[in-house]
Short mmCIF file of N, CA and C in Angstrom, two decimals:
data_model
loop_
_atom_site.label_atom_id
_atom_site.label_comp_id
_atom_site.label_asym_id
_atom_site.label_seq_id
_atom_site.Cartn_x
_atom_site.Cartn_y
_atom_site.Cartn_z
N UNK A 1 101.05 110.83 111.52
CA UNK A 1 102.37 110.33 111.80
C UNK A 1 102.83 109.44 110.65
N UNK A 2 103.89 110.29 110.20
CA UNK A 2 104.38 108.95 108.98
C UNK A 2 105.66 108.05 109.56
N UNK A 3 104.55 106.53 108.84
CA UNK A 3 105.79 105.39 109.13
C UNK A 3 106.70 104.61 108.41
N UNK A 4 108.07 104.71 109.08
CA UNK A 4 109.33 104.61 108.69
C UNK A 4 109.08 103.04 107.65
N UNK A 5 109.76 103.32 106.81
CA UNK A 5 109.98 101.89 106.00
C UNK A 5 110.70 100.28 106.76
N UNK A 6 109.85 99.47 106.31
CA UNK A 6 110.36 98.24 106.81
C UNK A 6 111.82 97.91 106.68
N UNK A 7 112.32 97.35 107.47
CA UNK A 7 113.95 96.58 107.03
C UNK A 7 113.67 95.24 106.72
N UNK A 8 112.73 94.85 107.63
CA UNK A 8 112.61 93.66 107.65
C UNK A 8 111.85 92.48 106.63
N UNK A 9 113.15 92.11 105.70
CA UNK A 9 112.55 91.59 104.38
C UNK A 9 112.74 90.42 105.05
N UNK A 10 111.70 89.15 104.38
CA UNK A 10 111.77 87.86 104.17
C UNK A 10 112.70 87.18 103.22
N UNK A 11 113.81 86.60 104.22
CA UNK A 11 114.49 85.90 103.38
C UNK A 11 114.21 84.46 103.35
N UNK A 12 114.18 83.27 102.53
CA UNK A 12 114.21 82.04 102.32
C UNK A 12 115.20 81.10 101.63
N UNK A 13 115.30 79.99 101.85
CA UNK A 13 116.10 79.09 101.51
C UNK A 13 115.23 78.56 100.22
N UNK A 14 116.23 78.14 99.14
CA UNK A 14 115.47 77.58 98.26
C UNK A 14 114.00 76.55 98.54
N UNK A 15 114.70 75.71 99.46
CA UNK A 15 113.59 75.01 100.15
C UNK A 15 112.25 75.54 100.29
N UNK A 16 112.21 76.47 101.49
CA UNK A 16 111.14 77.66 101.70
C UNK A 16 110.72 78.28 100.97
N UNK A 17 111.26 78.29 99.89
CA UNK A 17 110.74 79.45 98.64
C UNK A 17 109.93 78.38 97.89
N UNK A 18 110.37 77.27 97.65
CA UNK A 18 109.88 76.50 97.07
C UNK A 18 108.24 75.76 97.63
N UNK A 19 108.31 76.14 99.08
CA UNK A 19 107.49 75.40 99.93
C UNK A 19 106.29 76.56 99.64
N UNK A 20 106.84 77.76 99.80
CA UNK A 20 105.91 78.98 99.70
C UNK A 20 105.25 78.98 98.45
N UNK A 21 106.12 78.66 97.06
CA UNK A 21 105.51 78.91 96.19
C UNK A 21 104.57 77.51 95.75
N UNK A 22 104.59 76.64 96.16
CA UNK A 22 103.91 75.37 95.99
C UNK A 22 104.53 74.71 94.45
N UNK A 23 105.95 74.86 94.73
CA UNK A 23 106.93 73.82 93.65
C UNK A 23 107.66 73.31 94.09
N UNK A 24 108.55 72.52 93.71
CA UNK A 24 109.55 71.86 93.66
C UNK A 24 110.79 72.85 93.97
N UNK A 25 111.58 72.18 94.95
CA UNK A 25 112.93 72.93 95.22
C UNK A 25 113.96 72.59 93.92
N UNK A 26 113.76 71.56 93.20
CA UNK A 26 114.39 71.64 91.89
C UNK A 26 113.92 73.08 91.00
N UNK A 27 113.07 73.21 91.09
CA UNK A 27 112.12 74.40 90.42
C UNK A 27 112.95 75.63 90.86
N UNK A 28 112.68 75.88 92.13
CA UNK A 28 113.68 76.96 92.62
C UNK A 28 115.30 76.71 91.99
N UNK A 29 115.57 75.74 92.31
CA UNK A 29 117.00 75.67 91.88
C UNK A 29 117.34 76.05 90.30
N UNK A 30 116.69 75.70 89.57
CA UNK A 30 116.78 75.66 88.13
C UNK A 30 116.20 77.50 88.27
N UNK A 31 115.68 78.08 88.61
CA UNK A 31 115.42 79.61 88.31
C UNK A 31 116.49 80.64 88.76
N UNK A 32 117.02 79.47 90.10
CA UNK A 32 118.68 80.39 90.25
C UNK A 32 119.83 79.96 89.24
N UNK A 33 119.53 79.51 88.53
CA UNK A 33 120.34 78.33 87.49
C UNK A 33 120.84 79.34 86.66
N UNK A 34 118.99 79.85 86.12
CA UNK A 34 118.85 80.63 84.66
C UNK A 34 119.00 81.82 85.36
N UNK A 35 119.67 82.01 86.39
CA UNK A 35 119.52 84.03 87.14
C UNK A 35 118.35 84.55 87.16
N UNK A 36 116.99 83.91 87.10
CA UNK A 36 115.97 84.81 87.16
C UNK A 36 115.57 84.75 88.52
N UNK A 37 116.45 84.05 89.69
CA UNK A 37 116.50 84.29 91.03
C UNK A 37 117.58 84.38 91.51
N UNK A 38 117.72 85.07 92.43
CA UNK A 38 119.27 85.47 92.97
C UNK A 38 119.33 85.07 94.53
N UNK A 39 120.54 84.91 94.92
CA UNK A 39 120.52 84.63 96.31
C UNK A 39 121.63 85.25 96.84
N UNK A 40 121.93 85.63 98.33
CA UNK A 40 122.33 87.05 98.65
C UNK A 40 123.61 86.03 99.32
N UNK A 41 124.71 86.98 99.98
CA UNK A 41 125.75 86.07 100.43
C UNK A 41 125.74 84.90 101.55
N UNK A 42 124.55 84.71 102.20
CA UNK A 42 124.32 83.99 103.12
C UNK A 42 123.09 82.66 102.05
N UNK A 43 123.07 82.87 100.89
CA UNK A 43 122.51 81.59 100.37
C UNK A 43 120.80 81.72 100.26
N UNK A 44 120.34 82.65 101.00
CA UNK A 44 118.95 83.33 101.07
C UNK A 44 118.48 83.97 99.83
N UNK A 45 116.84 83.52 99.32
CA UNK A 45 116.48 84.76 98.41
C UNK A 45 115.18 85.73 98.79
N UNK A 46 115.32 86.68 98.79
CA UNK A 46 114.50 88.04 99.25
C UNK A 46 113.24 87.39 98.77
N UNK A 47 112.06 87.23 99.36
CA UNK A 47 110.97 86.93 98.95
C UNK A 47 110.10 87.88 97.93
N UNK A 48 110.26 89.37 98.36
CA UNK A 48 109.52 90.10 97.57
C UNK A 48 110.13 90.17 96.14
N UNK A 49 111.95 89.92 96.40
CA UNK A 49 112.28 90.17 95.27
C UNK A 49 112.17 89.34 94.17
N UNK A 50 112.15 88.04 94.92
CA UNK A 50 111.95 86.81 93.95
C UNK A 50 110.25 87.11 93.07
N UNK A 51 109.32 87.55 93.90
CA UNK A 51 108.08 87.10 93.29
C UNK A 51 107.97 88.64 92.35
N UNK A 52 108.30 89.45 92.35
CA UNK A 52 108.59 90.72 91.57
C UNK A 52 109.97 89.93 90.39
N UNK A 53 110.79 89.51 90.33
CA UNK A 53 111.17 88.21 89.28
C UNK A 53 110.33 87.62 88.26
N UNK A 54 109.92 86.35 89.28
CA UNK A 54 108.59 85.77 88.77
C UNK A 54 107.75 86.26 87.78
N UNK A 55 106.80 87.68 88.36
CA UNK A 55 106.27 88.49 87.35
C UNK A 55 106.45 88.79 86.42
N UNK A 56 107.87 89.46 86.37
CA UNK A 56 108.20 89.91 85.01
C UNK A 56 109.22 88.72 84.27
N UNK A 57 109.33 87.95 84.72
CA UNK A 57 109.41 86.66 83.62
C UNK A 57 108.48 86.03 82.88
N UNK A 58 107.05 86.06 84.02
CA UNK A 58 105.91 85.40 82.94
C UNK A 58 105.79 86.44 82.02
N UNK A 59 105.55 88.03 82.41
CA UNK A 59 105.34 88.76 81.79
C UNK A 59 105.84 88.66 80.20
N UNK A 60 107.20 88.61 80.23
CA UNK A 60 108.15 88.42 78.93
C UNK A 60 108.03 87.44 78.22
N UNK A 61 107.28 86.66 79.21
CA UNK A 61 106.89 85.70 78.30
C UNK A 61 105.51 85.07 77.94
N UNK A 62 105.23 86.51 78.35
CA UNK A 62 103.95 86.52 77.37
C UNK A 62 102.59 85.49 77.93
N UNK A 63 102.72 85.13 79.63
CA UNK A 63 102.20 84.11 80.26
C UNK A 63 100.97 84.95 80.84
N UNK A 64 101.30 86.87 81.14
CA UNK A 64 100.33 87.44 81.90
C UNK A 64 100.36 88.80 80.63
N UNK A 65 99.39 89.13 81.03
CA UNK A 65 99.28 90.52 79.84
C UNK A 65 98.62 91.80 80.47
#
């Protein structure tokens, strides 16, 4: 039996994202600053999408190889 794809993404408040990632909500704030996090019309950012972000920012910068 194949199963149907999730809808159900995790959204967070800078706060929460910040709490999740073990930084500073300034931290969060300053990454939606520079656009390398986005937040959707209700002020929320997609969790998977943020940390798929994350990645390929250290990546570019040369932090993970």
């Amino acid at each position: 039996m194949e199963s149907e794809p999730s809808t159900n993404t995790q959204k967070l408040t800078e706060s929460g994202l910040a709490r999740l990632l073990g930084v500073s909500r300034q931290a969060v704030h300053d990454l939606v600053k520079r656009g390398i996090l986005s937040k959707d019309a209700a002020g929320l950012i997609d969790v998977a999408k943020a940390q798929a972000a994350l990645a390929e920012a250290a990546r570019a910068k040369g932090e993970w190889t």
